[in-house]
Short mmCIF file of C-alpha atoms in Angstrom, two decimals:
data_model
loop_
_atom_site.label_atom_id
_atom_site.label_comp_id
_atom_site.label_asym_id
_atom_site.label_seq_id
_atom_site.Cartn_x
_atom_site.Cartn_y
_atom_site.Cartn_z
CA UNK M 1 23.42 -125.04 68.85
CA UNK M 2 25.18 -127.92 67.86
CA UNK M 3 27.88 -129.61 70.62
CA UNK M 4 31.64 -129.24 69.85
CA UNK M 5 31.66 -133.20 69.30
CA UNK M 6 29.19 -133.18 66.65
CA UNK M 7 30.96 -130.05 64.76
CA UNK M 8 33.90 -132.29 64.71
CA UNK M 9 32.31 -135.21 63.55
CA UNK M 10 30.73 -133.02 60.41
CA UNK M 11 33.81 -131.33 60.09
CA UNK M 12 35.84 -134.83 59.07
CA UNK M 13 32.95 -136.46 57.33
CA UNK M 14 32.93 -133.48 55.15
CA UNK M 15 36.85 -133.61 54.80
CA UNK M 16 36.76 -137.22 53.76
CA UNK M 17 33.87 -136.79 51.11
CA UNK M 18 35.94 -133.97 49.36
CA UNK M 19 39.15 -136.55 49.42
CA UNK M 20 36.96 -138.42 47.46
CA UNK M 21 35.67 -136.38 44.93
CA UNK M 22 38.94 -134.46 44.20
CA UNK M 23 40.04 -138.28 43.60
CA UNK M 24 37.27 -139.05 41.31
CA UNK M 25 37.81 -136.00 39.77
CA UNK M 26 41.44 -136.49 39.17
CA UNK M 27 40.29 -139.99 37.53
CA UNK M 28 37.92 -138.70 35.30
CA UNK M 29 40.20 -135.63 33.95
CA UNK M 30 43.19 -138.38 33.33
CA UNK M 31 40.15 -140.70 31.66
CA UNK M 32 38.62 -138.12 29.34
CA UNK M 33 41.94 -137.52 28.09
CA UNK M 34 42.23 -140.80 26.65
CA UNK M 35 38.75 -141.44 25.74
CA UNK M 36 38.59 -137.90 24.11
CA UNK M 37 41.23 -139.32 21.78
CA UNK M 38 39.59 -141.79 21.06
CA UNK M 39 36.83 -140.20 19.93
CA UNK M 40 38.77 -137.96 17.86
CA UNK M 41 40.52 -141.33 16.12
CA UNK M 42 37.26 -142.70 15.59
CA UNK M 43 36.32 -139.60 13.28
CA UNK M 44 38.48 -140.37 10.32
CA UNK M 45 36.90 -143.60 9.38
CA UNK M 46 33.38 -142.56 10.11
CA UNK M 47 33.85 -139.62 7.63
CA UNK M 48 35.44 -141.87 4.75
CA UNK M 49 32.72 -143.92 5.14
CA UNK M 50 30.00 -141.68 4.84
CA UNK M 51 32.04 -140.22 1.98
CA UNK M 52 32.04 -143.58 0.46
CA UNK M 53 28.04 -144.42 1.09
CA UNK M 54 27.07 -141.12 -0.17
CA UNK M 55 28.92 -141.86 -3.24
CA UNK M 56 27.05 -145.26 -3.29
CA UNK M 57 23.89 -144.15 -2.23
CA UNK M 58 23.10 -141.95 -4.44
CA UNK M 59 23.28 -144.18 -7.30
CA UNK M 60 21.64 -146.69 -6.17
CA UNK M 61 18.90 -144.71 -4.14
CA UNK M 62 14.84 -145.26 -5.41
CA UNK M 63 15.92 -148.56 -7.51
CA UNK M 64 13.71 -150.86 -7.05
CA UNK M 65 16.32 -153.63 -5.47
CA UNK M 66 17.59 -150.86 -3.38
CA UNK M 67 19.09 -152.76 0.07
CA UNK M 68 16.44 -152.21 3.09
CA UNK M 69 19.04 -150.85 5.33
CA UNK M 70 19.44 -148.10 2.59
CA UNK M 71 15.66 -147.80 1.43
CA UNK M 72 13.65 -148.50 4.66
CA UNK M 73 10.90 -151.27 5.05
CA UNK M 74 8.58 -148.86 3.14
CA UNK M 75 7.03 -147.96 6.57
CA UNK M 76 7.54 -146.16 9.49
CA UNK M 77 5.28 -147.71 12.48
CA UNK M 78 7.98 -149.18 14.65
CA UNK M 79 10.65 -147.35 16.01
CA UNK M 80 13.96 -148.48 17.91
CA UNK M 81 15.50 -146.17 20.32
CA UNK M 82 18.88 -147.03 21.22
CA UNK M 83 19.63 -144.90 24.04
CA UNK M 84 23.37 -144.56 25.01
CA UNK M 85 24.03 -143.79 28.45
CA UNK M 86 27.27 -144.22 31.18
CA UNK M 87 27.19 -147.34 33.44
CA UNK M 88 28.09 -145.04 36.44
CA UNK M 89 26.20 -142.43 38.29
CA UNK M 90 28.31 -139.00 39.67
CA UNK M 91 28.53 -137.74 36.62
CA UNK M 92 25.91 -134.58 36.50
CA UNK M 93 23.43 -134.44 34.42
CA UNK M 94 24.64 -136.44 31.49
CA UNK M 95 22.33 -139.30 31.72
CA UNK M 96 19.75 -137.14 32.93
CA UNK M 97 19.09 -135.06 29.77
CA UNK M 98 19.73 -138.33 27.69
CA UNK M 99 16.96 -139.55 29.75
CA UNK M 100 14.83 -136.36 29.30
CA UNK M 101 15.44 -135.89 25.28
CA UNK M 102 14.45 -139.57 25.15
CA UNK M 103 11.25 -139.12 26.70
CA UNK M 104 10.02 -135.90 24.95
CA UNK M 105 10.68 -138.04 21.73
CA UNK M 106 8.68 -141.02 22.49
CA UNK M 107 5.95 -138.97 23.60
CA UNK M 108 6.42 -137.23 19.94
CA UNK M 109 6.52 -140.77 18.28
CA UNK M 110 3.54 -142.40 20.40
CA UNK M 111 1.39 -139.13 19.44
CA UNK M 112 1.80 -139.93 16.16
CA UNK M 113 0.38 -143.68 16.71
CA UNK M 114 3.62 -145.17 16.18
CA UNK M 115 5.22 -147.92 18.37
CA UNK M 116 8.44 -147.60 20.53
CA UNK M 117 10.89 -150.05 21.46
CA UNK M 118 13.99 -149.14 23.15
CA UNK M 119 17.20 -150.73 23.83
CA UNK M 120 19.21 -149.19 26.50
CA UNK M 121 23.24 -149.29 26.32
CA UNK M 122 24.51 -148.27 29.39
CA UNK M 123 22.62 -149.04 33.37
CA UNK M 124 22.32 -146.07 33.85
CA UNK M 125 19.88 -144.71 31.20
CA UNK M 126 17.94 -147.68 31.78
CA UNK M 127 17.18 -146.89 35.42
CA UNK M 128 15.58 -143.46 34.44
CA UNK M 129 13.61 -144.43 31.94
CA UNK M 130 12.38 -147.79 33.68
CA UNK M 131 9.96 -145.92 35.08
CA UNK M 132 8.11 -144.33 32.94
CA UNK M 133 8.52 -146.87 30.24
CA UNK M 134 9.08 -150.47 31.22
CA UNK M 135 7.36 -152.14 28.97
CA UNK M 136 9.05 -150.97 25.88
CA UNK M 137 12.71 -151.77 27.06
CA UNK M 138 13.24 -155.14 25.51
CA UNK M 139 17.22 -155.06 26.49
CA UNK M 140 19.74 -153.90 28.20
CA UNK M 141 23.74 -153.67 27.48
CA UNK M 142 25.62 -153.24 30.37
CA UNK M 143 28.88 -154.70 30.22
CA UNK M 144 31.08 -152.11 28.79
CA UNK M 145 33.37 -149.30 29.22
CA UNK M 146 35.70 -150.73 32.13
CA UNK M 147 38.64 -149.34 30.03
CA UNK M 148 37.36 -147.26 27.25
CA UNK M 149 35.04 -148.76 24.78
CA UNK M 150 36.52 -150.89 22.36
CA UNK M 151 35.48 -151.68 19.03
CA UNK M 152 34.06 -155.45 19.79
CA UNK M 153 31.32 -153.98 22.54
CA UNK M 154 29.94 -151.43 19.85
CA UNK M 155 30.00 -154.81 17.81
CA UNK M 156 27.77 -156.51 20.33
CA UNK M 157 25.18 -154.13 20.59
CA UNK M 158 24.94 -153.24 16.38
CA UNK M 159 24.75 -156.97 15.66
CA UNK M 160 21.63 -156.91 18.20
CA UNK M 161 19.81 -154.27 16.27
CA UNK M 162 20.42 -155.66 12.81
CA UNK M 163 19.39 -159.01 14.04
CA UNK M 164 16.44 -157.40 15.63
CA UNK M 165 16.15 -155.52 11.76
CA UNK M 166 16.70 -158.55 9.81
CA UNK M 167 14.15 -160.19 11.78
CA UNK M 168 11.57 -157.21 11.17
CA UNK M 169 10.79 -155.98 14.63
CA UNK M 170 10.70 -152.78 13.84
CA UNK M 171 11.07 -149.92 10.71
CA UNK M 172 13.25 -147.08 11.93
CA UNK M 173 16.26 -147.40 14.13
CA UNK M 174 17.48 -143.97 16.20
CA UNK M 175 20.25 -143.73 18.18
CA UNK M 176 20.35 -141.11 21.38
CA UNK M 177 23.42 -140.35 23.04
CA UNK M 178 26.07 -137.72 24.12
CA UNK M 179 28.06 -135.77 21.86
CA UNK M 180 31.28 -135.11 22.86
CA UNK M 181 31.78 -130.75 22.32
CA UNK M 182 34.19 -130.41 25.21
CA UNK M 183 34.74 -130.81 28.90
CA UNK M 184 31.92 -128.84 30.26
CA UNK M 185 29.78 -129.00 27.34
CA UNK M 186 27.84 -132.61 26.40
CA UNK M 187 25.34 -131.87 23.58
CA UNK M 188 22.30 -135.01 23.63
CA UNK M 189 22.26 -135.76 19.30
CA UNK M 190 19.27 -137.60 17.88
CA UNK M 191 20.83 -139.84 14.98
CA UNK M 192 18.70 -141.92 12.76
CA UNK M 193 20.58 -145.26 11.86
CA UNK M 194 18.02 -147.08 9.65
CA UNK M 195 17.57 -146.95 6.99
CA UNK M 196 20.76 -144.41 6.35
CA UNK M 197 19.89 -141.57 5.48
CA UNK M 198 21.51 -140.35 2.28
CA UNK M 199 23.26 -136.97 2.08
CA UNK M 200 21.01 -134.31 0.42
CA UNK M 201 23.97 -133.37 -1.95
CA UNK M 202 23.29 -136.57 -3.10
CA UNK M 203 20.22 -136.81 -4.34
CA UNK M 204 18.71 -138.36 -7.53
CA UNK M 205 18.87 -134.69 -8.99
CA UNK M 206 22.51 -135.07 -9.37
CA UNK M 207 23.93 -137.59 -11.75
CA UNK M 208 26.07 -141.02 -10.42
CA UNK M 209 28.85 -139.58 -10.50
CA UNK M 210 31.34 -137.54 -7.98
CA UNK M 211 32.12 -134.38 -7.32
CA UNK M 212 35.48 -134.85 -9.69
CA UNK M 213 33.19 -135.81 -12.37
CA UNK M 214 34.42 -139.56 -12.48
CA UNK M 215 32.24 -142.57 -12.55
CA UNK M 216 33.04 -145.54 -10.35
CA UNK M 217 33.56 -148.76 -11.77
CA UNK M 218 32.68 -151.27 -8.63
CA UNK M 219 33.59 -154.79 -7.75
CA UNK M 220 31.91 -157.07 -7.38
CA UNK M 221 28.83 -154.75 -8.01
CA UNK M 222 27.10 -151.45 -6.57
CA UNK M 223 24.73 -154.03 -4.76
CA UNK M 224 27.06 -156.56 -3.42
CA UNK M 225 29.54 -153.79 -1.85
CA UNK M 226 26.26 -152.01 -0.49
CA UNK M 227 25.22 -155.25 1.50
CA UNK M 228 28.22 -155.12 3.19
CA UNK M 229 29.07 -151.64 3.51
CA UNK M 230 25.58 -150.69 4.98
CA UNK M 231 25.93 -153.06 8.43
CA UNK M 232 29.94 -151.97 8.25
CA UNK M 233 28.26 -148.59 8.35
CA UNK M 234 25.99 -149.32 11.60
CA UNK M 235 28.38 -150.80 13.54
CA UNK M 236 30.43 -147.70 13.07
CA UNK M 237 28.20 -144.96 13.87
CA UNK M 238 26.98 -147.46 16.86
CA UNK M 239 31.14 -147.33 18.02
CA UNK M 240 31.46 -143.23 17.15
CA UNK M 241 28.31 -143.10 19.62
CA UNK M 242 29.53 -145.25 22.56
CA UNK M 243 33.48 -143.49 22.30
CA UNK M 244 31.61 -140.32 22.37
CA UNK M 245 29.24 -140.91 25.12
CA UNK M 246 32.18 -142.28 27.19
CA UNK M 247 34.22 -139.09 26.61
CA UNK M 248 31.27 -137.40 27.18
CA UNK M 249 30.79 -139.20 30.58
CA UNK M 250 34.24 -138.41 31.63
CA UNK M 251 34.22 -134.67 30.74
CA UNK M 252 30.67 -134.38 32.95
CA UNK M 253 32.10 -136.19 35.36
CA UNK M 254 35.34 -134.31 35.85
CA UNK M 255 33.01 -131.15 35.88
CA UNK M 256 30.52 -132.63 38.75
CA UNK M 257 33.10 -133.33 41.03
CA UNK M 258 34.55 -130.48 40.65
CA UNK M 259 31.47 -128.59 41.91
CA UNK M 260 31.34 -130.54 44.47
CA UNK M 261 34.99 -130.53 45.85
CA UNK M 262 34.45 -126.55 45.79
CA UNK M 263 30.88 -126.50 47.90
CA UNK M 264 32.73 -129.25 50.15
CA UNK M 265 36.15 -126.57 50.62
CA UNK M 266 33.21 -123.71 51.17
CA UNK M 267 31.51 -126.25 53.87
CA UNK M 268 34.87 -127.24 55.46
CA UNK M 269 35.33 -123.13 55.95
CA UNK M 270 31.54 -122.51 57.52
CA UNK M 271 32.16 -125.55 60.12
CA UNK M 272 35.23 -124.87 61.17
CA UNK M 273 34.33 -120.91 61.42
CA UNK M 274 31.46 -122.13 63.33
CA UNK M 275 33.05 -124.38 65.42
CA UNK M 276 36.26 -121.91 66.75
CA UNK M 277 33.55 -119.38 67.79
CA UNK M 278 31.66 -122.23 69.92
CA UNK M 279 34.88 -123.78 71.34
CA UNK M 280 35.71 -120.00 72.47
CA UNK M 281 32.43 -119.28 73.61
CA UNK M 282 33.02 -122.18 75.54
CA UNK M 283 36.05 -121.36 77.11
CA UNK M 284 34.51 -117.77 77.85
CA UNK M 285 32.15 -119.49 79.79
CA UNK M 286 34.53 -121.28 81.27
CA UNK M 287 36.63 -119.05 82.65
CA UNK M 288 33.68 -116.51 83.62
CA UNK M 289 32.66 -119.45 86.04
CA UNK M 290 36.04 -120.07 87.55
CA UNK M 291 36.00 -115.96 88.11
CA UNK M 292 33.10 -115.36 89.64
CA UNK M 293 33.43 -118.56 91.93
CA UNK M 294 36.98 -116.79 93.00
CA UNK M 295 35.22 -113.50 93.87
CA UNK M 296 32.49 -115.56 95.69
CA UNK M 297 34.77 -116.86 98.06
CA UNK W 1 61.35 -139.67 -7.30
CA UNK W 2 58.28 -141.63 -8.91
CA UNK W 3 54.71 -140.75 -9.30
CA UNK W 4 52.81 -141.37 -5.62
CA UNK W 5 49.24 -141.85 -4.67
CA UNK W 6 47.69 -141.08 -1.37
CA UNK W 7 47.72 -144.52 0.70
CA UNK W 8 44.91 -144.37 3.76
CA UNK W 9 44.22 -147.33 5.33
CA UNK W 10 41.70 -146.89 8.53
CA UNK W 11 40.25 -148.94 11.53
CA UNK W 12 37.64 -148.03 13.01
CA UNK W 13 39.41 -146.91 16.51
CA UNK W 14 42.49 -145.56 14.20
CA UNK W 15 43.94 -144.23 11.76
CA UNK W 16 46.61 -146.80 10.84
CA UNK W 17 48.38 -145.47 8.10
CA UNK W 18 48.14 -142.49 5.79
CA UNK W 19 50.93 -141.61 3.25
CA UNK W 20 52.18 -141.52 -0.28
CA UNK W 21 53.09 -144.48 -1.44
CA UNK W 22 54.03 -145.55 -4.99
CA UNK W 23 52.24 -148.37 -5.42
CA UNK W 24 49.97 -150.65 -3.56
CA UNK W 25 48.51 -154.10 -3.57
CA UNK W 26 44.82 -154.68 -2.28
CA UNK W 27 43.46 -157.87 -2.06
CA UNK W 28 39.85 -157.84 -3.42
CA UNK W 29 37.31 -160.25 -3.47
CA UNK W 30 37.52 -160.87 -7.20
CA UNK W 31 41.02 -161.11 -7.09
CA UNK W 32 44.00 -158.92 -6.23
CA UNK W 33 44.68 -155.82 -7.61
CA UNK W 34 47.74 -153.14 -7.95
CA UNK W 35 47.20 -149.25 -7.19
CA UNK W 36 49.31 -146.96 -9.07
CA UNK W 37 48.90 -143.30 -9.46
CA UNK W 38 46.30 -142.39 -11.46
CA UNK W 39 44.12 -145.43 -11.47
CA UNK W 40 40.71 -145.15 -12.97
CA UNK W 41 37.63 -144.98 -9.93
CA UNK W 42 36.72 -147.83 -8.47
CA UNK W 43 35.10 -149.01 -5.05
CA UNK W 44 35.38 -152.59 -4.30
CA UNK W 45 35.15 -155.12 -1.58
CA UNK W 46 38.37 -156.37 0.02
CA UNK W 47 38.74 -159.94 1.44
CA UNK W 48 40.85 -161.04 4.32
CA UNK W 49 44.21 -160.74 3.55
CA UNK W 50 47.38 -158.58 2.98
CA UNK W 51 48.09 -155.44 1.64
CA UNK W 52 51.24 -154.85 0.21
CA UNK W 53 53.01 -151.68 -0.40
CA UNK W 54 55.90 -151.08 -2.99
CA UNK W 55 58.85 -148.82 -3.25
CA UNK W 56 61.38 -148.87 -6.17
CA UNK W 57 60.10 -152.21 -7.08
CA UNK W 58 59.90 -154.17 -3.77
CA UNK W 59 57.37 -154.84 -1.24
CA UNK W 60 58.08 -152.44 1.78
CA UNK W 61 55.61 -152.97 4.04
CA UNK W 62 52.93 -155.63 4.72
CA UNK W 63 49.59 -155.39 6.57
CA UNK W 64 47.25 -157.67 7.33
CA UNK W 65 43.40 -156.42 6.79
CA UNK W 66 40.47 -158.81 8.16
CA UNK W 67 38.12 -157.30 5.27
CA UNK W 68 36.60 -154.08 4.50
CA UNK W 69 36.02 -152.10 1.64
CA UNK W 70 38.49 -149.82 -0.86
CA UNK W 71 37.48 -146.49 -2.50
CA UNK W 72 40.09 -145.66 -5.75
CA UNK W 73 40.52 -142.61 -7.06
CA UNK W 74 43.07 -141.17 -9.24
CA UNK W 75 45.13 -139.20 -6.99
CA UNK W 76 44.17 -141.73 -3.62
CA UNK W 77 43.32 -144.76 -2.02
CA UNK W 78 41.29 -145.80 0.96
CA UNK W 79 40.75 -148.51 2.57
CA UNK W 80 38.59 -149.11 5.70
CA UNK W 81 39.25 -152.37 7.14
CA UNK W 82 37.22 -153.33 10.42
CA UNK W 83 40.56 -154.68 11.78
CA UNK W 84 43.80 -154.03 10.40
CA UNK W 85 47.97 -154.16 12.22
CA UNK W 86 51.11 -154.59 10.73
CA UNK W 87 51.86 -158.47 9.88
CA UNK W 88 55.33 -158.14 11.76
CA UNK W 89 52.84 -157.35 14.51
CA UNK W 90 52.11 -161.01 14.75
CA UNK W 91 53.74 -164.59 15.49
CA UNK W 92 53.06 -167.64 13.25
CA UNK W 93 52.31 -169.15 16.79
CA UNK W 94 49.50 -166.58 17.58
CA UNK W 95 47.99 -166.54 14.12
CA UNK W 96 47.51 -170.49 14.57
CA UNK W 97 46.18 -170.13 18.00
CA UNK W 98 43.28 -167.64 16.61
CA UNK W 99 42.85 -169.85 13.99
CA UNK W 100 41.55 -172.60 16.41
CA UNK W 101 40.01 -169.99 18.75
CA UNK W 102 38.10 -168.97 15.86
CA UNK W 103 36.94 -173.00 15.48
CA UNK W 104 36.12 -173.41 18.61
CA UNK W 105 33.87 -170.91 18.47
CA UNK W 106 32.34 -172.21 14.87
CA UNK W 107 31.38 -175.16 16.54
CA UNK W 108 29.69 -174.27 19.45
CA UNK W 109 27.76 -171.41 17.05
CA UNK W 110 24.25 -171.63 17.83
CA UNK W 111 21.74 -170.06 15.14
CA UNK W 112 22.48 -168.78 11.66
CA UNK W 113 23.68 -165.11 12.29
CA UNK W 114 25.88 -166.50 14.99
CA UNK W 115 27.17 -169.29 12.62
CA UNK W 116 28.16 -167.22 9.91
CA UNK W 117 29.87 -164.37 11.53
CA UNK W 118 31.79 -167.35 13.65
CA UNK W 119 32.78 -168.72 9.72
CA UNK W 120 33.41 -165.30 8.92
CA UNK W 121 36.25 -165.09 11.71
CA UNK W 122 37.57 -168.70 10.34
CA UNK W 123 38.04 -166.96 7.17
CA UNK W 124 39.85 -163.91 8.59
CA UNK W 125 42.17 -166.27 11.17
CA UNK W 126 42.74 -168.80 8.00
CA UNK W 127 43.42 -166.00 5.62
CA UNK W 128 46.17 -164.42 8.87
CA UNK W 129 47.77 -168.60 8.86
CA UNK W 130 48.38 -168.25 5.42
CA UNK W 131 49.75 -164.69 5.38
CA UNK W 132 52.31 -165.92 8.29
CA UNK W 133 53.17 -169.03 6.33
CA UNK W 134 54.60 -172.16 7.22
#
């Protein structure tokens, strides 16, 4: 049976822990609404420009000067994973099953012979899977996402892979983060990011033109707007990734600590049920001695 | 009330502007050229510079894109620039001062990716200068 001190002394420390996580929690729900904007204003030009590539694309698709961030390398032995994860822990399982999806799918790639290399965005993500796999992490993004992710950190990281691409270190490029679906609900999305892959509806069975039926005249040329469009195009779905994995991050967040400021309320109740029945069974005692030392006399 | 065409221009964190507009000036890389309704398909590359829109004959509204890349149809036009804001948005002052930020950082570029993308953003701070004007 514990004393009537050390009740007390669990009693507060449990009081002050749910202060905190009804505070973090308060954060995170006033965070997520913001960042969940942002990830909703990041849609529009994501969507043109996959509009715009697959009108591109699949004109251009199978030629034999076809750009190699559209057609591939013409191999598939190296893959980049760039895993997307928060910088900050209390936050449920988000990085978790990022961490977990990531390893089931280099276990996939290395049964098939081919080589991983990942670079983690995000410290978290990077602790998890430093331990399984700390050889193939050749880098590390960390410093992002103090107030929402802007546009120039998604920068950083895309002009890093197409370096790394440009250079020839590796074939395939995959991204792995959270996708935003709502509050309580993260979904982990696989998304390959080289080469791009081109909408089926676009295929070489259709002909170059659009859906309206009009063909595009293009300036300078369908080449020259490719080169550019295709690293536009990375950078992009590198930003829609990070503004979803931080909205993402938020929602699980605001969920976890949730949780826990409930269990810490249902603790608060046990203690303090548990420590009114000692402090009476104290006084009881207490006054049973006095009592019987009265009738004694 | 004249013929309009669907204006969208879009940054990547925003949408910054999506309306009817009667006609609109895009600065492309082989020159500039004028949106009216109806205009025949095209996709082309924009350069740094200003888009201007018209109504009843004048320029209404300005906007300063840092590049990007405009789709044409007949009933719209898109453009995604990678940064885009309203020129009022901006001093003369604070265009010149990105102008030699943007220097700076040309000359202490080390390596060729870093080089050119550090030209690129002389190009986009020059092109800003010269929008502002004197």
């Amino acid at each position: 049976m514990p004393s009537l001190k050390d009740l007390r002394n669990r009693i507060s420390s449990v009081k002050s822990t749910k202060k905190i996580t009804s505070a973090m929690k308060m954060v995170a729900a006033s965070r997520l609404k913001k960042a969940q904007e942002a990830a909703e204003s990041s849609r529009p030009f994501a969507e043109r420009m996959n509009r715009m590539l697959g009108t591109l694309a699949g004109s251009v698709v199978g030629l034999p000067g076809a750009p190699r961030l559209l057609a591939g390398t013409g191999d598939d032995r190296v893959h980049l994973l760039v895993v997307v994860s928060s910088n900050r822990g209390l936050c449920g399982g988000l990085n978790s099953s990022v961490a977990r999806n990531t390893r089931a799918l280099i276990r996939e790639l290395q049964a098939d012979g081919k080589e991983v290399k990942i670079l983690c965005v995000g410290r978290k993500g990077r602790d998890q899977l430093k331990r399984d796999y700390a050889s193939l992490i050749i880098d590390t993004y960390e410093d992002f996402g103090r107030r929402g992710i802007t546009y120039e950190e998604a920068e950083a990281v895309s002009l890093k892979v197409l370096d790394m691409f440009e250079a020839g270190e590796f074939d395939v490029c995959t991204l792995v983060y959270n996708r935003f679906k709502s509050a309580i609900s993260q979904i982990v999305t696989r998304q390959q990011l080289i080469p791009f892959p081109v909408p089926k509806s676009a295929n070489e069975n259709d002909p170059p033109a659009d859906e309206a039926g009009a063909v595009y005249e293009f300036e300078p040329s369908e080449e020259g707007i490719l080169n550019d469009l295709l690293p536009l195009n990375v950078k992009t779905q590198v930003f829609r990734a990070m503004t979803e994995n931080y909205a993402s991050e938020q929602g699980a967040r605001m969920t976890a600590m949730d949780n826990a400021s409930r269990n810490a309320g249902e603790m608060i109740d046990d203690l303090s049920l548990q420590y009114n029945r000692a402090r009476q069974a104290q006084i009881t005692k207490e006054l049973i001695e006095i009592i019987s030392g009265a009738e004694a006399l | 009330m004249a013929d309009t065409t669907e204006f969208e221009l879009v940054a990547p964190a925003r949408l910054v502007m999506s309306r009817p507009v009667e006609m609109v000036v895009v600065p492309g890389v082989d020159g500039d050229f004028g949106v009216l309704p109806r205009h025949a398909p095209m996709l082309s590359t924009v350069r740094p510079g200003v888009i201007d829109i018209h109504t009843g004959g004048s320029v209404e509204e300005r906007l300063f894109v840092a590049g990007g890349f405009a789709e044409v149809t007949e009933e719209r036009c898109t453009v995604l620039a990678e940064e885009a804001f309203e020129l009022e948005s901006v001093s003369a002052d604070q265009a010149r001062e990105r102008l030699q930020a943007a220097r700076d950082d040309l000359a202490e570029a080390e390596g060729d990716g870093a080089r050119e993308r550090a030209a690129k953003a002389v190009g986009v701070a020059e092109a800003l200068v010269a929008a502002k004007g004197p």
